[in-house]
XYZ file of C-alpha atoms in Angstrom:
585
model
C 43.299 152.143 71.549
C 41.561 152.523 74.886
C 42.619 153.996 78.208
C 45.974 155.397 79.253
C 47.873 153.226 76.770
C 47.300 155.718 73.959
C 49.487 158.216 75.814
C 52.464 155.863 75.956
C 55.168 155.364 73.325
C 57.747 152.647 72.919
C 57.973 149.767 75.376
C 55.359 149.429 78.094
C 55.859 147.959 81.535
C 53.322 146.427 83.879
C 53.019 143.715 86.503
C 50.524 141.597 84.577
C 49.806 141.528 80.851
C 46.436 140.020 79.904
C 46.038 138.976 76.267
C 42.389 139.050 75.200
C 39.288 140.847 76.464
C 36.602 138.195 76.940
C 35.031 137.225 80.246
C 37.941 135.141 81.533
C 40.559 137.680 80.498
C 38.815 140.705 82.027
C 38.084 138.775 85.212
C 41.797 138.024 85.499
C 42.583 141.705 84.874
C 40.283 143.165 87.538
C 41.240 140.452 90.037
C 44.964 141.123 89.662
C 44.398 144.884 89.816
C 42.354 144.593 93.001
C 45.277 142.641 94.470
C 47.602 145.594 93.813
C 49.050 144.643 90.428
C 49.488 147.104 87.551
C 47.643 145.503 84.621
C 47.506 146.033 80.854
C 45.021 144.274 78.569
C 45.966 143.763 74.899
C 43.116 143.037 72.457
C 43.800 142.207 68.798
C 40.515 143.566 67.432
C 39.140 147.106 67.300
C 36.429 146.284 69.871
C 36.604 144.549 73.243
C 34.507 141.693 74.566
C 35.456 138.614 72.539
C 32.997 135.759 72.214
C 31.610 136.613 75.664
C 30.075 139.846 74.384
C 27.834 137.964 71.935
C 27.147 134.988 74.204
C 24.173 134.132 76.386
C 26.056 135.509 79.393
C 25.363 132.432 81.518
C 27.790 130.885 84.005
C 27.635 127.359 85.414
C 28.837 127.834 88.992
C 27.632 125.143 91.418
C 27.423 126.378 94.992
C 27.014 130.046 94.079
C 25.268 132.159 96.700
C 22.231 132.778 94.492
C 21.369 129.075 94.334
C 19.905 128.422 97.823
C 16.818 130.557 97.181
C 16.017 128.552 94.045
C 16.813 125.276 95.786
C 14.399 126.185 98.573
C 11.699 127.129 96.055
C 12.085 123.819 94.215
C 12.691 121.744 97.309
C 15.873 120.384 95.711
C 18.983 120.833 97.892
C 22.402 120.501 96.296
C 25.779 119.485 97.698
C 29.423 119.586 96.751
C 29.556 115.801 96.834
C 26.617 115.559 94.409
C 27.967 118.044 91.877
C 31.495 116.648 92.101
C 30.165 113.161 91.368
C 28.146 114.558 88.451
C 31.204 116.219 86.883
C 33.446 113.196 87.374
C 30.852 110.884 85.838
C 30.379 113.084 82.776
C 34.096 113.868 82.346
C 34.919 110.164 82.635
C 38.494 109.204 81.823
C 39.289 112.802 80.844
C 38.712 114.152 84.362
C 41.550 116.069 86.046
C 40.393 115.885 89.637
C 42.602 118.624 91.080
C 41.375 121.156 88.480
C 37.768 120.138 89.032
C 38.187 120.622 92.770
C 39.753 124.034 92.173
C 36.785 125.024 89.992
C 34.315 123.948 92.680
C 36.243 125.786 95.375
C 36.927 129.057 93.600
C 33.835 129.390 91.403
C 31.504 130.589 94.186
C 34.324 132.733 95.571
C 34.737 134.388 92.161
C 31.036 135.251 91.992
C 31.076 136.844 95.443
C 34.284 138.739 94.660
C 32.978 140.236 91.420
C 29.653 141.246 92.933
C 31.388 142.792 95.939
C 34.328 144.491 94.220
C 33.115 145.366 90.691
C 30.021 146.391 88.732
C 29.265 142.761 87.859
C 25.904 141.466 89.074
C 24.304 138.079 88.499
C 20.850 136.584 88.822
C 20.140 133.007 89.824
C 18.290 130.794 87.353
C 16.158 127.697 87.415
C 17.809 125.876 84.511
C 18.314 122.101 84.205
C 21.806 120.702 83.790
C 22.448 119.292 80.333
C 22.879 115.623 81.295
C 19.668 115.448 83.247
C 19.349 111.689 83.065
C 22.266 111.652 85.518
C 20.750 111.432 89.050
C 23.295 113.993 90.278
C 22.117 116.700 87.877
C 20.272 119.744 89.232
C 18.335 122.831 88.129
C 20.026 125.452 90.309
C 23.654 125.793 89.214
C 23.485 128.423 86.454
C 23.667 132.215 86.701
C 23.012 134.963 84.176
C 24.495 138.455 84.046
C 22.036 141.190 85.000
C 21.214 143.665 82.223
C 23.003 147.012 82.205
C 23.158 150.485 80.695
C 26.008 150.537 78.172
C 26.154 154.334 78.132
C 27.852 154.136 81.518
C 30.952 153.254 79.506
C 31.050 156.869 78.342
C 33.601 157.412 75.583
C 34.294 153.674 75.480
C 30.720 152.853 74.445
C 31.697 152.790 70.772
C 34.452 150.248 71.498
C 32.104 147.624 72.949
C 31.629 144.590 70.710
C 27.995 144.469 69.608
C 25.639 141.515 69.496
C 25.478 139.510 66.271
C 22.825 141.266 64.148
C 20.990 138.063 63.209
C 20.267 137.403 66.894
C 18.511 140.745 67.296
C 14.880 141.558 66.596
C 14.927 144.762 64.539
C 18.086 145.661 66.452
C 16.626 144.721 69.862
C 18.530 142.273 72.068
C 16.259 139.810 73.864
C 17.276 139.267 77.468
C 15.301 137.050 79.845
C 13.398 133.884 78.969
C 10.181 135.720 79.853
C 11.042 138.376 77.297
C 11.784 135.702 74.704
C 8.367 134.152 75.277
C 6.759 137.562 74.726
C 8.469 137.899 71.347
C 7.407 134.435 70.249
C 3.803 135.139 71.246
C 3.623 138.690 69.890
C 2.002 137.575 66.634
C -0.918 135.842 68.345
C -1.301 137.464 71.783
C -2.440 141.114 72.196
C -0.848 141.260 75.661
C 2.501 140.004 74.367
C 2.263 142.327 71.355
C 1.802 145.385 73.593
C 4.728 144.355 75.809
C 6.996 143.889 72.789
C 5.789 147.122 71.156
C 6.649 149.118 74.278
C 10.145 147.682 74.469
C 10.751 148.203 70.780
C 9.599 151.831 70.993
C 12.056 152.576 73.811
C 14.802 150.778 71.910
C 14.198 152.831 68.752
C 14.195 156.103 70.701
C 17.499 155.267 72.420
C 19.060 154.182 69.130
C 18.028 157.463 67.497
C 19.436 159.534 70.364
C 22.611 157.626 71.198
C 23.424 155.850 67.942
C 22.951 152.459 69.556
C 20.922 150.650 72.181
C 21.825 151.640 75.722
C 20.326 148.480 77.194
C 22.690 145.521 77.040
C 21.786 142.005 78.144
C 23.360 138.619 78.704
C 26.988 138.452 77.496
C 26.966 142.077 76.425
C 25.918 143.124 79.916
C 28.617 140.977 81.507
C 31.373 142.457 79.348
C 30.083 146.006 79.837
C 30.124 145.585 83.604
C 33.621 144.052 83.574
C 34.990 146.683 81.183
C 33.617 149.598 83.185
C 35.287 148.095 86.246
C 38.572 147.898 84.311
C 38.402 151.538 83.220
C 37.622 152.757 86.739
C 40.605 150.761 88.001
C 42.894 152.414 85.418
C 43.398 149.196 83.474
C 44.090 150.167 79.848
C 42.583 148.001 77.121
C 44.835 148.371 74.094
C 42.753 147.762 70.986
C 44.117 146.756 67.561
C 47.027 145.208 69.452
C 47.510 141.513 68.623
C 50.160 139.696 70.608
C 52.634 137.951 68.306
C 55.032 136.124 70.602
C 56.039 135.819 74.217
C 59.230 137.213 75.714
C 61.115 134.599 77.723
C 64.232 135.332 79.756
C 65.859 132.173 81.017
C 63.012 130.008 82.232
C 60.606 132.898 82.971
C 58.041 134.549 80.674
C 58.548 138.303 80.953
C 56.034 139.799 78.521
C 55.044 139.771 74.873
C 55.691 141.409 71.522
C 52.485 143.231 70.617
C 51.817 144.626 67.149
C 49.978 147.871 67.945
C 48.593 150.557 65.620
C 52.047 152.173 65.484
C 53.951 148.943 64.933
C 55.443 146.215 67.152
C 56.555 146.952 70.682
C 57.452 145.077 73.813
C 55.112 144.949 76.778
C 57.199 143.843 79.722
C 55.308 142.067 82.509
C 57.203 141.923 85.790
C 55.069 139.098 87.218
C 53.112 137.260 84.513
C 51.377 137.056 81.170
C 47.824 135.681 81.236
C 46.610 134.231 77.931
C 42.894 134.669 77.298
C 42.683 134.898 73.518
C 39.611 132.723 73.090
C 40.767 129.368 71.774
C 40.985 128.288 68.133
C 37.522 128.225 66.424
C 38.995 130.162 63.470
C 42.336 128.355 63.279
C 41.674 125.931 60.432
C 44.960 124.095 60.851
C 44.275 123.377 64.508
C 40.643 122.511 63.834
C 41.711 120.042 61.177
C 44.050 118.367 63.654
C 41.694 118.319 66.642
C 38.206 117.810 65.184
C 36.679 114.555 63.908
C 37.234 114.340 60.118
C 33.534 114.760 59.276
C 33.226 117.834 61.532
C 35.745 119.849 59.546
C 35.789 120.835 55.878
C 37.846 124.031 56.040
C 34.886 126.357 56.577
C 34.127 127.540 60.139
C 30.380 127.652 60.819
C 30.804 129.272 64.184
C 29.252 132.086 66.195
C 32.509 132.510 68.108
C 34.567 135.672 67.798
C 36.422 135.633 64.440
C 39.488 136.987 66.228
C 39.876 133.658 68.037
C 42.509 132.137 65.772
C 44.548 130.095 68.238
C 47.066 132.813 69.119
C 47.329 131.756 72.764
C 48.130 128.138 71.990
C 50.790 129.046 69.416
C 52.496 131.478 71.782
C 52.387 128.991 74.669
C 53.904 126.273 72.488
C 56.645 128.721 71.528
C 57.889 128.803 75.119
C 57.421 125.137 76.002
C 53.694 124.871 76.620
C 51.663 121.923 75.376
C 48.402 121.890 73.448
C 46.112 119.236 74.931
C 43.627 117.540 72.602
C 42.887 114.635 74.983
C 39.265 115.655 75.549
C 35.966 113.971 74.702
C 34.944 116.903 72.497
C 37.466 119.290 70.940
C 34.732 121.797 70.174
C 32.069 123.432 72.324
C 29.515 122.233 69.826
C 26.483 124.080 68.490
C 24.274 123.027 65.547
C 24.333 125.915 63.091
C 22.953 126.884 59.717
C 24.416 129.369 57.273
C 22.573 131.969 55.237
C 23.959 132.104 51.692
C 26.078 135.081 50.637
C 26.787 136.300 54.193
C 30.335 135.540 55.306
C 31.634 134.956 58.813
C 29.644 134.807 62.061
C 27.009 137.241 60.740
C 25.784 134.532 58.375
C 25.601 131.806 61.016
C 22.538 130.891 63.073
C 22.822 128.845 66.319
C 19.848 126.481 66.599
C 18.936 126.953 70.256
C 15.136 126.939 69.986
C 13.481 125.463 66.901
C 14.712 121.857 66.854
C 13.634 121.343 70.481
C 10.005 122.313 69.882
C 6.984 120.235 68.788
C 6.546 120.006 65.038
C 10.253 119.695 64.197
C 12.463 116.677 63.529
C 16.026 116.181 62.268
C 17.108 113.602 59.707
C 20.297 112.551 57.928
C 20.753 112.677 54.158
C 19.190 109.202 54.172
C 15.898 110.571 55.550
C 16.187 108.896 58.963
C 16.103 110.372 62.470
C 19.334 109.767 64.354
C 18.882 111.131 67.870
C 16.979 113.178 70.407
C 16.260 116.579 68.839
C 15.435 118.094 72.252
C 18.745 117.361 73.957
C 21.310 120.051 74.721
C 23.198 121.493 71.755
C 26.466 120.125 73.110
C 25.034 116.592 72.942
C 23.142 117.042 69.673
C 26.169 117.809 67.487
C 28.021 114.623 68.552
C 24.890 112.778 67.400
C 25.261 114.406 63.973
C 28.952 113.491 63.896
C 28.265 109.882 64.878
C 25.343 109.470 62.464
C 27.436 110.747 59.542
C 30.669 108.974 60.400
C 32.330 107.987 57.145
C 30.817 110.903 55.245
C 33.217 113.535 53.975
C 31.332 116.149 55.981
C 28.454 115.664 58.378
C 25.199 117.579 58.301
C 21.517 116.993 58.913
C 18.204 118.458 57.824
C 15.929 120.268 60.255
C 12.348 119.726 59.084
C 9.152 121.374 60.308
C 5.582 121.980 59.255
C 3.744 125.266 58.795
C 2.273 125.320 62.303
C 5.706 124.890 63.889
C 7.457 127.552 61.840
C 4.536 129.963 62.301
C 4.851 129.638 66.074
C 8.585 129.309 66.631
C 10.304 130.426 63.466
C 13.042 128.257 61.985
C 16.680 129.255 62.052
C 16.916 132.860 60.897
C 13.274 132.798 59.796
C 11.086 134.629 62.291
C 7.668 133.400 63.510
C 4.460 134.445 61.761
C 3.424 137.010 60.628
C 6.945 138.066 59.601
C 7.774 137.238 55.957
C 9.926 134.318 54.859
C 9.961 134.676 51.069
C 13.488 136.102 50.911
C 14.855 133.121 52.849
C 13.153 130.752 50.416
C 14.451 132.715 47.449
C 18.038 132.610 48.752
C 17.893 128.835 49.211
C 18.359 129.029 52.988
C 14.822 127.800 53.643
C 13.448 124.975 51.477
C 9.645 124.855 51.063
C 7.403 122.181 49.526
C 3.690 121.270 49.712
C 4.275 117.662 50.827
C 6.927 115.666 52.672
C 7.690 113.682 49.524
C 8.154 116.856 47.488
C 10.379 118.314 50.221
C 12.510 115.171 50.155
C 13.090 115.571 46.430
C 14.143 119.195 46.866
C 16.730 118.327 49.517
C 17.963 115.194 47.711
C 16.638 112.735 50.314
C 14.875 109.456 49.507
C 11.157 110.449 49.517
C 9.974 107.025 50.635
C 12.372 106.986 53.583
C 11.458 110.502 54.717
C 7.714 109.888 54.445
C 8.101 106.705 56.500
C 10.196 108.574 59.113
C 7.641 111.368 59.470
C 4.710 108.975 59.701
C 6.472 106.917 62.363
C 7.361 110.052 64.335
C 3.820 111.433 64.058
C 2.473 108.272 65.674
C 4.914 108.680 68.577
C 4.048 112.360 68.959
C 0.329 111.680 69.292
C 1.049 109.084 71.977
C 3.511 111.356 73.787
C 6.449 108.936 73.754
C 9.537 108.447 71.603
C 10.736 104.844 71.941
C 13.422 105.414 69.315
C 15.357 108.254 71.033
C 13.457 109.093 74.263
C 12.826 112.668 73.237
C 10.988 114.508 75.994
C 11.788 111.899 78.638
C 13.708 114.079 81.104
C 13.455 117.492 82.750
C 15.909 119.192 80.415
C 13.853 118.211 77.371
C 10.617 119.242 79.068
C 12.070 122.616 80.075
C 12.829 123.347 76.429
C 9.432 122.162 75.174
C 6.106 123.930 74.702
C 3.776 124.284 77.703
C 0.947 125.076 75.299
C 1.384 121.880 73.293
C -1.941 120.088 72.775
C -0.250 116.690 72.564
C 0.768 114.709 75.701
C 4.511 115.455 75.551
C 5.669 119.125 75.504
C 8.519 118.195 73.136
C 6.574 116.114 70.623
C 4.158 117.292 67.968
C 3.241 115.677 64.644
C 4.153 117.260 61.310
C 0.708 117.202 59.764
C -0.098 120.148 57.530
C 1.934 121.665 54.708
C 3.692 123.464 53.426
C 6.732 121.767 54.933
C 10.163 123.333 55.415
C 13.800 122.264 55.702
C 17.077 123.920 56.686
C 20.508 122.296 56.482
C 22.272 122.168 59.872
C 25.990 121.669 60.427
C 28.351 120.720 63.231
C 29.251 124.246 64.342
C 30.654 125.568 67.595
C 30.534 128.404 70.090
C 34.126 127.836 71.163
C 36.736 125.142 71.695
C 37.506 122.670 74.496
C 40.910 121.357 73.444
C 43.544 123.820 74.606
C 46.678 124.652 76.539
C 47.535 122.256 79.359
C 47.402 124.039 82.724
C 47.481 123.142 86.401
C 44.831 123.905 89.005
C 46.091 127.494 89.335
C 45.785 128.099 85.567
C 49.582 128.036 85.150
C 50.701 126.763 81.752
C 52.624 123.507 82.173
C 55.291 121.922 80.020
C 55.628 118.335 78.762
C 56.888 117.238 82.176
C 53.848 118.751 83.872
C 55.874 121.556 85.450
C 54.584 125.165 85.494
C 56.207 127.612 83.106
C 57.110 130.550 85.310
C 55.188 133.719 84.557
C 52.612 132.189 82.178
C 48.917 131.453 82.736
C 46.026 130.533 80.416
C 42.333 131.138 81.045
C 39.015 130.932 79.219
C 38.951 128.812 76.079
C 42.725 129.115 75.730
C 43.101 126.507 78.468
C 42.004 122.905 78.026
C 38.492 122.230 79.288
C 38.375 121.563 83.017
C 35.543 119.126 82.286
C 37.585 117.148 79.764
C 35.334 118.173 76.888
C 32.038 117.513 78.698
C 29.428 120.279 78.907
C 27.618 119.815 82.235
C 25.243 122.784 82.136
C 24.296 126.205 80.830
C 27.346 128.452 81.106
C 29.931 125.669 81.290
C 32.359 127.663 79.149
C 32.033 131.078 80.807
C 31.793 129.661 84.345
C 35.191 127.940 84.316
C 36.652 130.687 82.106
C 35.925 133.372 84.668
C 36.699 131.121 87.632
C 40.210 130.413 86.410
C 40.581 134.058 85.392
C 39.960 134.854 89.050
C 42.336 132.093 90.163
C 45.100 133.321 87.837
C 44.717 136.928 88.967
C 44.846 135.957 92.634
C 47.668 133.445 92.232
C 49.992 135.779 90.337
C 49.495 138.333 93.120
C 50.351 135.788 95.798
C 46.820 135.762 97.210
C 46.339 132.045 96.573
C 48.801 129.447 97.811
C 48.674 125.676 97.563
C 45.594 124.684 99.531
C 43.689 121.567 100.466
C 40.627 120.556 98.417
C 37.280 121.975 99.517
C 35.374 120.064 102.183
C 32.336 118.066 101.140
C 29.411 120.002 102.541
C 25.929 121.185 101.690
C 25.749 123.991 99.171
């Protein structure tokens, strides 16, 4: 248990009870506290941070005050009208216009508030939106949390949720894209090797002295900054305290029953309960109901927080709330692979790099390509689902040659010169001297796979992909290889063995189906009326984009925006207002 809560016995009383400790939940907590509310945060696990702590720490916030400098550099101005059109086009029939307008209005306000009133700091990024073929897409709408010193948490340092170990390099968390490039090049560039060696040396010294890395980046930095702000504002974070049910008196939610280390107790909230428990990526019943049949087989292959078991939705339904599955994508999809004999998120790898690079392709069990390997992860998984429709469970094979895996690694396998024998021995990585031999090992028709690779190799040498237009837009190019010797940065032939394969699944980083809410994040009932005293934020609430994923940080951006909105609204600082004016950003 963290903060002043460990001094209290029996029932607790506050103005606002926040359930969960991810980015949206902690934003709601600090916002309500800054507005004069007494706040308690209840977290079911023994560490705080949720999925946010292990995420990339990026927020998609169009119109944020960091964007103009990047827009000026690129010569690409943005506008509210342009981004609003972009969202509405991608959300399609699932768009809820009033919530989208609220996101656009309060997102930039949330960023300014956190940077002004808390330890949170962001950096602007040049990062293409995910649907870049849309003429209203841009490269200037994403932010990333600035790195931080976790030791500033003091005694709470040990309670911070740590990064997933498989995403670290010998325990080191890679932050910026520049730093990532240095690590990829370290095996073949003396300059990059020296830069990496210096960072690793400092990391090892700090780990030896403090028992863990002081430097936190991305999602870890964001949570550390938010948590330190909570502690300084006397907001207790009660760990090992799962909320079991909501307390409702008449037609008003008045708190929750929380099962703490010493047993159940009531936490009475005079003004509101804010649900931020992270959605349902580990609620198999809900996943089975919401996901396409071939995207669910009872085994989560997710890098989301294992504590996210749908608690918020169940509690909301218990007091009249409604779970909304009317979205284009129920999951915030991510192609993943699983290392044998490692259970839970620690065994899962999110394929964010390899499949987008030259020298890699993806095929179905029939040995055929089925889509653009360089598109955003949120678009790639629906391609797997569509290509395997009718199969009991959908998957694909990621295939690469020696040159590609040496340069970029493959899944959990690191680039050369790091060893890969153990991955081959475990069956995670399949190796063969020829494409035909690889096909036999992965139970794919050798003739079909050889034909697919030969066809793709011809495209790669020409620099075009007439089948799936890989490398045809700015998002693809951004994710490609500037050093590629072939015409297209995303396309490279698979020419020299040995060849490798890894099985990839339809995994997720979170969920988009969720509790129905209004534009102020208030939970609404079947009639569309707000349930008094109850809000939902983060992945507990249904996606504001209707299941679309417009850009990098399109889960955290809305999650924290509506956390801010909920915190301000419950304190009476936001009243019903007109939509934002259409103006230049």
